[in-house]
Coordinates of C-alpha atoms in Angstrom, one line a residue:
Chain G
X1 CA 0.0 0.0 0.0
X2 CA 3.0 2.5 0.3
X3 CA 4.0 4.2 -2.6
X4 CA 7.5 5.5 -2.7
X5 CA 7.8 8.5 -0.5
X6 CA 10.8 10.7 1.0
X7 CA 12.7 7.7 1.3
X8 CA 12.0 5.0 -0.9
X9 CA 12.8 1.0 -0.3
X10 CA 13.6 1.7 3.9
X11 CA 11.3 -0.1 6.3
X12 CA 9.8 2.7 7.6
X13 CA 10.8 1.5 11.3
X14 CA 14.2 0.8 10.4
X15 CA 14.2 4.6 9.1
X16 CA 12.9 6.3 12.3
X17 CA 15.4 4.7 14.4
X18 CA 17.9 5.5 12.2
X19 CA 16.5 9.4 12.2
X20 CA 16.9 9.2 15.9
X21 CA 20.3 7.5 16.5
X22 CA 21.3 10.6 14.0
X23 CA 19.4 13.3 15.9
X24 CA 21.3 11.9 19.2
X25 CA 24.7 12.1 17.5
X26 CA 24.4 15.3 16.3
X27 CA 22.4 16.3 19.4
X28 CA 19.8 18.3 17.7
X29 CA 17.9 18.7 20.4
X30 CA 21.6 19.7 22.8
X31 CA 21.2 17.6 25.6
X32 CA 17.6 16.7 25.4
X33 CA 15.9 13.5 26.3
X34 CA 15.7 10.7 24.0
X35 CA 12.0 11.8 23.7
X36 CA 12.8 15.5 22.4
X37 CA 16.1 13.8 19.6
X38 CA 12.8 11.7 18.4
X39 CA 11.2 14.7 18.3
X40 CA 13.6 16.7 16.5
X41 CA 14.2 14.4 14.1
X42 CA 10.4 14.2 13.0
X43 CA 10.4 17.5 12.5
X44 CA 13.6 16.9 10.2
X45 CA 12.5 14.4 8.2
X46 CA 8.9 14.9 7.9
X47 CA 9.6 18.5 7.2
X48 CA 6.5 19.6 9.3
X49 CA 7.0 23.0 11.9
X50 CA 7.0 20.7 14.9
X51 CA 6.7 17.9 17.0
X52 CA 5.6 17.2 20.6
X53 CA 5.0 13.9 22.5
X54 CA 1.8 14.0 25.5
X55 CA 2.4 11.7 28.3
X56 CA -1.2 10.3 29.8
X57 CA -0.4 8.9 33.3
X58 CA -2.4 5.3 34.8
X59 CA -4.3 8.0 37.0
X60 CA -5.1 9.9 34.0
X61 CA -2.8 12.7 34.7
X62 CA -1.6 14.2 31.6
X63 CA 1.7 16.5 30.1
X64 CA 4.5 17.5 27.4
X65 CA 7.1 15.1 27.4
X66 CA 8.6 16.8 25.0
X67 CA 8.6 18.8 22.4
X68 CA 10.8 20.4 19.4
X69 CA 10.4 24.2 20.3
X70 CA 8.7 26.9 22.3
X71 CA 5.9 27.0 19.9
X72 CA 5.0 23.7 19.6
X73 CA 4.7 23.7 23.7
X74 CA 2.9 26.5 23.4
X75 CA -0.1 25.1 21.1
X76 CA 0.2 21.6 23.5
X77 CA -1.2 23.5 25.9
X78 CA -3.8 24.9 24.6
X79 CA -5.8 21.6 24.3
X80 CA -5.7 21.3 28.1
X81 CA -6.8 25.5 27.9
X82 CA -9.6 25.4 26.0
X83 CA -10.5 22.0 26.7
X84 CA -10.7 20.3 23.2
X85 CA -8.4 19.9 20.7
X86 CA -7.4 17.2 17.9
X87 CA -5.0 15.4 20.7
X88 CA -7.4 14.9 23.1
X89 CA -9.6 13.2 20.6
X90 CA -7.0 11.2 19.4
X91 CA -6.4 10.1 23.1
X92 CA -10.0 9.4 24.3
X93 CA -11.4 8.3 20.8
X94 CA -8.1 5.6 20.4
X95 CA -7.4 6.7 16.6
X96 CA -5.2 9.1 14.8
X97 CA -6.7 12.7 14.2
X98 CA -5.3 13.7 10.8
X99 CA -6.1 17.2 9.8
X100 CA -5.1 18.7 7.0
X101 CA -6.3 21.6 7.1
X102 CA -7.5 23.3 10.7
X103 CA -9.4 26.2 8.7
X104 CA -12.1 24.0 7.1
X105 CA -12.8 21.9 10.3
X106 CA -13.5 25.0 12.4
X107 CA -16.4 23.8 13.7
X108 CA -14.9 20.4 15.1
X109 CA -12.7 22.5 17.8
X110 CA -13.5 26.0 18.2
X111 CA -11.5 26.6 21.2
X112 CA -8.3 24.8 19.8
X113 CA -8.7 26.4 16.0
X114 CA -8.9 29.6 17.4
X115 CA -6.2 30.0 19.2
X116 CA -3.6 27.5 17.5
X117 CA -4.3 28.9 13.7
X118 CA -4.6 32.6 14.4
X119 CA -2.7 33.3 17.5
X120 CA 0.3 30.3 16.6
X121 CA -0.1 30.2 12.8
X122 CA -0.6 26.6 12.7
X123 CA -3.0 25.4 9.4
X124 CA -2.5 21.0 9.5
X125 CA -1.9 19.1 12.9
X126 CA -1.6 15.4 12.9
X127 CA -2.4 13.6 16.0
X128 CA -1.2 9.4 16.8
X129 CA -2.4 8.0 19.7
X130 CA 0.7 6.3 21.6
X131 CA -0.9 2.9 22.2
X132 CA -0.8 -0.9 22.0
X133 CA -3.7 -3.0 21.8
X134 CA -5.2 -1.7 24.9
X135 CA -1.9 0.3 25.8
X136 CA -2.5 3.6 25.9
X137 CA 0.4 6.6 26.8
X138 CA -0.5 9.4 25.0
X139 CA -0.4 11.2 21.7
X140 CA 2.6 12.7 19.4
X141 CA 1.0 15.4 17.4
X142 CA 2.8 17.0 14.7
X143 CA 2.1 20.6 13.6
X144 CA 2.4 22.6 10.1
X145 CA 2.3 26.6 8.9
X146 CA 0.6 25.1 6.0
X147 CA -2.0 23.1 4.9
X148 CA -0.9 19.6 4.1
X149 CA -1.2 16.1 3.6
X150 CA 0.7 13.3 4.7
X151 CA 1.1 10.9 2.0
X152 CA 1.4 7.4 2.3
X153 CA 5.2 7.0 3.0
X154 CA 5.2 9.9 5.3
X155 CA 2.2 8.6 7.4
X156 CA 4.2 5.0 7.8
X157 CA 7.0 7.3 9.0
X158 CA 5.0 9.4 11.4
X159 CA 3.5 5.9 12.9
X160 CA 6.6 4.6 13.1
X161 CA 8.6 7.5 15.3
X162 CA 4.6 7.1 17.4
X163 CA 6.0 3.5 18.0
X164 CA 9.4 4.2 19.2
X165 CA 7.5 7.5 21.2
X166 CA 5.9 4.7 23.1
X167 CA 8.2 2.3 23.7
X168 CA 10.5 4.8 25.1
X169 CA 8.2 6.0 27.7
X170 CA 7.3 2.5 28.2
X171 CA 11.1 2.1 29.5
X172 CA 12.8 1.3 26.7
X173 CA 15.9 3.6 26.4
X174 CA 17.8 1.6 23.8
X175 CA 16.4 3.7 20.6
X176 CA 18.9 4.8 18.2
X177 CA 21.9 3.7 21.0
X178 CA 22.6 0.5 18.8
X179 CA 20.8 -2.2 16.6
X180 CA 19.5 -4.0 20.0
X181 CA 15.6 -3.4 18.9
X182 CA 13.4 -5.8 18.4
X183 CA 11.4 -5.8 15.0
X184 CA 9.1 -3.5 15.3
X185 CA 7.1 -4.5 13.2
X186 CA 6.5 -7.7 14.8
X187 CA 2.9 -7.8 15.1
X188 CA 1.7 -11.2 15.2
X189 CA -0.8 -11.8 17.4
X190 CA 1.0 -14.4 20.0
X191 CA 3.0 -11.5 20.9
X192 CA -0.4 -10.0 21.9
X193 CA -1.6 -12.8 23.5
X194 CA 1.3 -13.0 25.9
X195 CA 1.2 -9.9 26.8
X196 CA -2.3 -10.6 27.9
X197 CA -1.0 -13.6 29.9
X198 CA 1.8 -11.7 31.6
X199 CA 0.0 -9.2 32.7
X200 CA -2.9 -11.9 34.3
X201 CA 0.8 -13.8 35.6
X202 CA 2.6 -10.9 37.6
X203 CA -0.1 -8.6 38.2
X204 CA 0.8 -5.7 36.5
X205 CA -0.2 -3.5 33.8
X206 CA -0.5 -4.6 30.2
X207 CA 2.5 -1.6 29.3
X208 CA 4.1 -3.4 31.6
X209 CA 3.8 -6.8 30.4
X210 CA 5.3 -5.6 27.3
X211 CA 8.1 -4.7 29.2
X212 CA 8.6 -8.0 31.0
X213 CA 8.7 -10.0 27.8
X214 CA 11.1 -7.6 26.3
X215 CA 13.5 -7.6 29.0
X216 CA 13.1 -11.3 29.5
X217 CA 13.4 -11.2 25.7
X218 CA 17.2 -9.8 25.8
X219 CA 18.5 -11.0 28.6
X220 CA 17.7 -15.0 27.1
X221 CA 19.2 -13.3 24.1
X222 CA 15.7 -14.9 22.5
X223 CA 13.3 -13.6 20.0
X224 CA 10.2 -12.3 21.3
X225 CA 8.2 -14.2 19.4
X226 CA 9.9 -17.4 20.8
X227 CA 9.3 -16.1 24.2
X228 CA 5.4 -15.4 23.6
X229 CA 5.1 -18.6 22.2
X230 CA 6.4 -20.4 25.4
X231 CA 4.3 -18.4 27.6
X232 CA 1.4 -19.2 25.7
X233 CA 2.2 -22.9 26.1
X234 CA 2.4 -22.2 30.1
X235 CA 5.3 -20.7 30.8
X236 CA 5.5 -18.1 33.7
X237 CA 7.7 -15.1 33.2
X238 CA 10.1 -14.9 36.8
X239 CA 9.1 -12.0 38.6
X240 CA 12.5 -11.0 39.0
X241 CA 12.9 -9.8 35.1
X242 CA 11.6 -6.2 36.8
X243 CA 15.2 -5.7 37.5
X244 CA 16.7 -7.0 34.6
X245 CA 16.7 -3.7 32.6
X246 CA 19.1 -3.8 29.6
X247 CA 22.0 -1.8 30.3
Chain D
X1 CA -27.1 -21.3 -3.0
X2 CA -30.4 -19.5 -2.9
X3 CA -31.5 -16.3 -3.6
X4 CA -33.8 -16.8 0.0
X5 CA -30.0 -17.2 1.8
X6 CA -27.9 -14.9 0.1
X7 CA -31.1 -12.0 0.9
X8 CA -31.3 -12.9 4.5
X9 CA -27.4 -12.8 4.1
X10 CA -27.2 -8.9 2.9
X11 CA -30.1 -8.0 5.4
X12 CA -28.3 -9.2 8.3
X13 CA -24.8 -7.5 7.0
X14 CA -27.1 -4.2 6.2
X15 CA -28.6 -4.5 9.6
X16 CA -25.6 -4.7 11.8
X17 CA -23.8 -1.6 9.3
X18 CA -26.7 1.0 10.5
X19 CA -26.5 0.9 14.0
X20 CA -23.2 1.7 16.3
X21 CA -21.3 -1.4 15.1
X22 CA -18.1 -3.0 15.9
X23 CA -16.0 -3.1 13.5
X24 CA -14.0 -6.3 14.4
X25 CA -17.6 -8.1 14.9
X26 CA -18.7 -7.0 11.4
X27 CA -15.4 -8.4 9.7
X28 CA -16.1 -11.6 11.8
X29 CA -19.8 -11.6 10.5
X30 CA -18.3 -10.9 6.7
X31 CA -16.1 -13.5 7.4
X32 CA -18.7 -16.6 8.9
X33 CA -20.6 -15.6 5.6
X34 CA -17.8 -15.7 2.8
X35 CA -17.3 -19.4 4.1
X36 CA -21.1 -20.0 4.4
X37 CA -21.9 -19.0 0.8
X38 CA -18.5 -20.6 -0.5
X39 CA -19.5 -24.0 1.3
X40 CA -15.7 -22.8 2.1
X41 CA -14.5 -24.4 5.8
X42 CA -12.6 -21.2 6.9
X43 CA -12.7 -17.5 5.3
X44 CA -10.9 -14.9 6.6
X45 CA -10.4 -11.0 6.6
X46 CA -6.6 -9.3 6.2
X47 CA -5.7 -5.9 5.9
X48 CA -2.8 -4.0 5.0
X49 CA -1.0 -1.6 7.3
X50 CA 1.5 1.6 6.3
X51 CA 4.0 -0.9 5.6
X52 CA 2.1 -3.5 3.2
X53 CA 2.4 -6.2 6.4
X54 CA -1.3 -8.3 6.0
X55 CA -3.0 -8.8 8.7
X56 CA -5.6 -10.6 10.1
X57 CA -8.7 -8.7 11.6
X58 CA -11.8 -11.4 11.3
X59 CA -11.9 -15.1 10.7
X60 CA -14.9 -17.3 10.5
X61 CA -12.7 -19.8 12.4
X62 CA -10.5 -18.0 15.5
X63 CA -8.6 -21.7 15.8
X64 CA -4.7 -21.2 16.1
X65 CA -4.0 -23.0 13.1
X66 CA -6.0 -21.8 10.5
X67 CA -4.8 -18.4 11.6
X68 CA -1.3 -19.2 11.0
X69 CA -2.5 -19.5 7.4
X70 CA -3.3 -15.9 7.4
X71 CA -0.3 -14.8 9.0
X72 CA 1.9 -17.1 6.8
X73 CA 0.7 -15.0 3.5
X74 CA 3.1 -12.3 4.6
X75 CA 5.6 -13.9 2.9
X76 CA 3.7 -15.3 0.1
X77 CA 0.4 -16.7 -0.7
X78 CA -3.1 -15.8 -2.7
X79 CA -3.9 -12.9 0.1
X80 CA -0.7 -11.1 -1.0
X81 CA -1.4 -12.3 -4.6
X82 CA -5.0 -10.6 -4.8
X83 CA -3.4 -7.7 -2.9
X84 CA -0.4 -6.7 -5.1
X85 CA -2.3 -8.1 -8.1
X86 CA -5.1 -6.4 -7.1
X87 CA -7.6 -9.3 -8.5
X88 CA -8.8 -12.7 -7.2
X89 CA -6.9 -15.4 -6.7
X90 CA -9.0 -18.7 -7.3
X91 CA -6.9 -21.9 -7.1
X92 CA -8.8 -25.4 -6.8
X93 CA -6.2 -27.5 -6.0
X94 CA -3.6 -26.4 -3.5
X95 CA -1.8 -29.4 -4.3
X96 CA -0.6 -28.1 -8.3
X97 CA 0.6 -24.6 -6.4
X98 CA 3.2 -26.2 -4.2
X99 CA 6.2 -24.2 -6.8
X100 CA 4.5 -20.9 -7.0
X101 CA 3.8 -20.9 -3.2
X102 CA 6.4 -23.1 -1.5
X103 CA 6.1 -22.2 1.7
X104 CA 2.3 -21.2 2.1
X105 CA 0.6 -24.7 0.2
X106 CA 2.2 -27.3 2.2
X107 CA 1.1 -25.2 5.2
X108 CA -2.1 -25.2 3.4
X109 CA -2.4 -28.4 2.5
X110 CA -0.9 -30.1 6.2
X111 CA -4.3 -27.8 7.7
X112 CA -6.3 -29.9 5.6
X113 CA -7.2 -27.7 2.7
X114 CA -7.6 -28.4 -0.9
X115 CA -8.9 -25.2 -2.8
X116 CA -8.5 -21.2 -1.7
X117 CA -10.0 -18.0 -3.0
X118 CA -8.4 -14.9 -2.3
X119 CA -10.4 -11.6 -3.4
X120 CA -9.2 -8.5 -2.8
X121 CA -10.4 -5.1 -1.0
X122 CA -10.6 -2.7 -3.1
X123 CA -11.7 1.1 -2.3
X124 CA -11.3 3.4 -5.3
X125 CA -8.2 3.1 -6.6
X126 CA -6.4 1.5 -3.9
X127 CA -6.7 -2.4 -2.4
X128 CA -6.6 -2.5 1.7
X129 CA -6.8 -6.2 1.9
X130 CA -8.2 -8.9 1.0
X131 CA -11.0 -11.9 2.1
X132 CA -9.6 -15.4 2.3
X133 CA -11.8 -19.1 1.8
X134 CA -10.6 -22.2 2.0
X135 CA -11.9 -25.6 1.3
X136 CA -11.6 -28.7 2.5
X137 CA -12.8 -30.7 -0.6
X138 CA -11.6 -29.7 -4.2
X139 CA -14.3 -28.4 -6.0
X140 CA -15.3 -25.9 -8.8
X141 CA -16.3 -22.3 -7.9
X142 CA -19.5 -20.8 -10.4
X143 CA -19.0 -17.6 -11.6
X144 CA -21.8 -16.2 -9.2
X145 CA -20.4 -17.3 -6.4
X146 CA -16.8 -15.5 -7.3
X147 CA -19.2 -12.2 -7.9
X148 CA -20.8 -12.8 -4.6
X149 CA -17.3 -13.4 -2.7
X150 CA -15.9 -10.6 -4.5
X151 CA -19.4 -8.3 -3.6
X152 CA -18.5 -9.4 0.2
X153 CA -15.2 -8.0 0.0
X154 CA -16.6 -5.0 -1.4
X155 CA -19.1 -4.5 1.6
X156 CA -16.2 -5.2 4.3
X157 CA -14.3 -2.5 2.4
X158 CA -17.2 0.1 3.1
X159 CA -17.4 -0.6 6.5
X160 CA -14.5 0.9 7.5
X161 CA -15.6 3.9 5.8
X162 CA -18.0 4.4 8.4
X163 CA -17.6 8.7 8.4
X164 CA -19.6 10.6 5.3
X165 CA -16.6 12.5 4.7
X166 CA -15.3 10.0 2.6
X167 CA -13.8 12.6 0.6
X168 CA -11.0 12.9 3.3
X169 CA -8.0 11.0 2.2
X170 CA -6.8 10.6 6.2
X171 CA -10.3 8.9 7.4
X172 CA -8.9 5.6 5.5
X173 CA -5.7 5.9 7.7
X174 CA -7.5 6.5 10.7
X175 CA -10.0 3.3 10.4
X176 CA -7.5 1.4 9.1
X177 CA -5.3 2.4 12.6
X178 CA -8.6 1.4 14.5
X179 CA -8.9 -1.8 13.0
X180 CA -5.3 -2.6 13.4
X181 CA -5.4 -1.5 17.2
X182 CA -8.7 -3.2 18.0
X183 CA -7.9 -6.7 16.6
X184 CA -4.6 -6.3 18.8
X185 CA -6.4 -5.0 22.3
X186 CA -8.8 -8.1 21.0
X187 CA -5.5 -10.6 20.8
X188 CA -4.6 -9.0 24.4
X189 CA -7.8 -9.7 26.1
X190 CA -7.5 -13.2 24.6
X191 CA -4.3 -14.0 26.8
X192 CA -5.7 -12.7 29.9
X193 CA -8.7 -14.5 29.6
X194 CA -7.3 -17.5 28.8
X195 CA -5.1 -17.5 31.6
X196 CA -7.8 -16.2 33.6
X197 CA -9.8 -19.3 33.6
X198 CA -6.9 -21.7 32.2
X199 CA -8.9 -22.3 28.9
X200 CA -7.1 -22.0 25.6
X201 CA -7.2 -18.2 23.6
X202 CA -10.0 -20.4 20.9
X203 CA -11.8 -20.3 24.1
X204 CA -11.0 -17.0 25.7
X205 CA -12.5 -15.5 22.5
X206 CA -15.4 -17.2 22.4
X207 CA -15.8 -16.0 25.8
X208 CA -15.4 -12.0 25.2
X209 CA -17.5 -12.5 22.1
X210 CA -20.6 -14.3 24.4
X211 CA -19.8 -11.4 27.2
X212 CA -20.0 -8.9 24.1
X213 CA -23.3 -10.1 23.2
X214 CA -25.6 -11.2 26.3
X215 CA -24.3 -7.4 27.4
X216 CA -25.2 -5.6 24.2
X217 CA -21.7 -4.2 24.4
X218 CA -19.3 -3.8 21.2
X219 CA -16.6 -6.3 21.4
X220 CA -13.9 -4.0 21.4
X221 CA -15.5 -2.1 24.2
X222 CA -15.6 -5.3 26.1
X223 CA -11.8 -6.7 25.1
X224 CA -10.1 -3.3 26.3
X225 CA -12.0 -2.9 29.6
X226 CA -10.2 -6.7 30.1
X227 CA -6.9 -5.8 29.5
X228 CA -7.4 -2.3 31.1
X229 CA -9.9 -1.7 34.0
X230 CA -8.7 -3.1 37.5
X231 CA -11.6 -5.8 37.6
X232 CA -9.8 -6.5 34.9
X233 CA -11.0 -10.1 33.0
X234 CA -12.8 -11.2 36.1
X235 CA -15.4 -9.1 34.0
X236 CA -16.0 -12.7 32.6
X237 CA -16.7 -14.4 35.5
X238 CA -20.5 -16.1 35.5
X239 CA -22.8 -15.2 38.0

């Protein structure tokens, strides 16, 4: 379904971990987290005006992460201002929020349009939920001065630097450091069903679960497939893996 | 099959499209049919993601197996044939394909099928997926029944145009995120369940789906309040 885009012939994963490994060696974002390097770099390569990444807490407490410039903060906050807003849809509904153009869909978020088109010049925000399955973090958003699409390649991008947003606040630090990533693309739906199981296993959150198996994962030096596969045969993840960060 | 069927058929599939559906359930529901009508013993639904990866949303059979034979057509296979080909694939006997699909027949075959249909989804001038039947016994397909398949395809294409702004490019990206992420939180709840009340994830979704429907709740509604509210898949529990 992807046609060729900015970058034709890369997995689009592959690309937005290389985008950030290159954002963190050239600290474009000088000394930010690995949240605002992501950041930075898909503003770079998707050539929009800016980038932030919203952090929803279990308890439903929300924030900026981070974000690639004053601006970009600036029209974050307003959603939690006025009280609507393409992110928060994108949160609460579960589904991207693509807008190409904020001017024609006026009616949709008065308070938001208002403020972020004439007051921060923005015309095309693009909202991804940060989520899992049943995972749910928050929302990267990505703003533009003009009116715009995203085309195909680009939107496989932009979901792909959403994925890496949300492993990284899951706990997963090792973006961009080295090749030690998982596919990403690994979707098959053992992996799902584990995660399920762990979290039903060590009582703990489903993000968490994801965690677990990818810790447990590495440190077996196994695919994660393979490791979903034998806990879905019975196998209990030790609850000692919580420590077993890779470092 | 008769014309009595295949109206009580569209009726049903119009029915469940007008009110506040799930979109997972529907597939399902596109799914049972396309094997019904087929006299097919499994049919199922894949779609594409940003990336071209297939995968599967709605099956008429949930078993472990006869997924695998969905999620095997990654590599190769009649899905990913009608997909790039953007036509059906109609092969009676699995058993003469074995070169042109080396991988995917003898997996095929081994699940006890003889003949597949692959037809693809097609929405203007772009195909999304595509909807899967096997059969157990080799046999010829009529002409009406391809139209039929390939009219079934068509329909679980529309539904995930559910807004009337179909004119926006972006509300196909956005459904096809929603199915994507709602079959997965669906796969999530499966595991819980399943370990839940040590039955097998066959079981576990048979279970959501039952919960989903003696509660009048959408089954996607019911799979993420499993995997995410503190009562967490005890939700299940009889009585």
């Amino acid at each position: 379904m992807s046609q060729p885009g900015p970058y034709p012939g890369r997995p689009p994963h592959d690309l937005a971990r290389r985008l950030v490994a290159a954002a963190v060696a050239d600290d474009l974002a000088a000394g930010g987290s690995l949240l605002h390097q992501l950041c930075h770099a898909a503003v770079r390569s998707l050539s929009v005006s800016g980038c932030v990444v919203h952090v929803v807490t279990g308890d439903g407490e929300s924030g900026v992460a981070a974000t690639s410039d004053e601006r970009s903060n600036r029209v974050a906050d307003l959603s939690f201002t006025t009280g609507d807003g393409p992110t928060l849809d994108a949160f609460t509904l579960r589904r991207p929020v693509l807008v190409s153009d904020l001017e024609s869909e006026r009616s949709r978020w008065p308070g938001f349009t208002e403020s972020a088109v004439h007051r921060e010049g923005i015309r095309a925000v693009f909202c991804f939920p940060l989520q899992v399955g049943g995972v749910n973090l928050g929302v990267l958003d990505l703003y533009s001065d003009r009116a715009r699409t995203l085309d195909d390649a680009e939107t496989a991008l932009a979901l792909a630097f959403t994925h890496l947003a949300a492993l990284t606040i899951l706990g997963d630090n090792q973006i961009g450091v080295d090749g030690r990533w998982e596919p990403l693309l690994d979707h098959r739906a053992e992996i799902h069903q584990a995660q399920g199981m762990v979290m039903v296993d060590l009582t703990v959150d489903l993000g968490e679960a994801l965690v677990r198996m990818r810790a447990h994962a590495f440190s077996e030096g196994l695919p994660l497939i393979e490791v979903a596969r034998a806990i879905i045969a019975g196998f209990v993840l030790p609850a000692a893996t919580a420590g077993e960060t890779p470092s | 099959m008769e014309i009595e069927r295949l109206a009580d058929v569209f009726v049903e599939v119009a029915d469940t499209l007008v009110a506040d559906f799930d979109l997972i359930e529907f597939l399902h529901l596109v799914a049972r049919h396309a094997a019904d009508i087929s006299g097919g013993a499994a049919a199922g639904l894949v779609l594409s993601d940003h990336v071209g990866n297939l995968h599967h949303v709605g099956a008429s059979s949930e078993d472990a197996r006869t997924l695998e034979l969905y999620q095997v057509q990654n590599a190769e296979g009649p899905c990913l044939d009608a997909f790039r080909y953007r036509r059906p694939v109609v092969v009676l006997d699995l058993a003469e394909e074995v070169e042109r699909w080396p991988m995917f027949a003898p997996h095929a075959i081994a699940a006890g099928m003889s003949s597949v249909f692959a037809f693809p989804m097609r929405l203007r001038d772009r195909v999304i997926g595509a909807l899967n039947v096997f059969q157990t016994e080799r046999q010829e397909i009529r002409e009406a029944e391809v139209r039929l398949l390939q009219a079934l395809a068509d329909v679980a294409t529309i539904s995930l145009i559910q807004e009337r702004a179909v004119s926006r490019a972006e509300v196909l990206t956005e459904q096809l995120q929603v199915a994507l992420n709602s079959r997965i939180v669906i796969e999530q709840a499966k595991g819980a369940v399943a370990r839940t009340f040590s039955v097998s994830v066959d079981e576990a979704f048979e279970m959501l789906r039952g919960h989903a429907r003696t509660s009048r709740r959408r089954l996607t509604d019911v799979a993420h309040e499993v995997v995410t509210s503190p009562s967490g898949p005890a939700l299940l529990r009889p009585g």
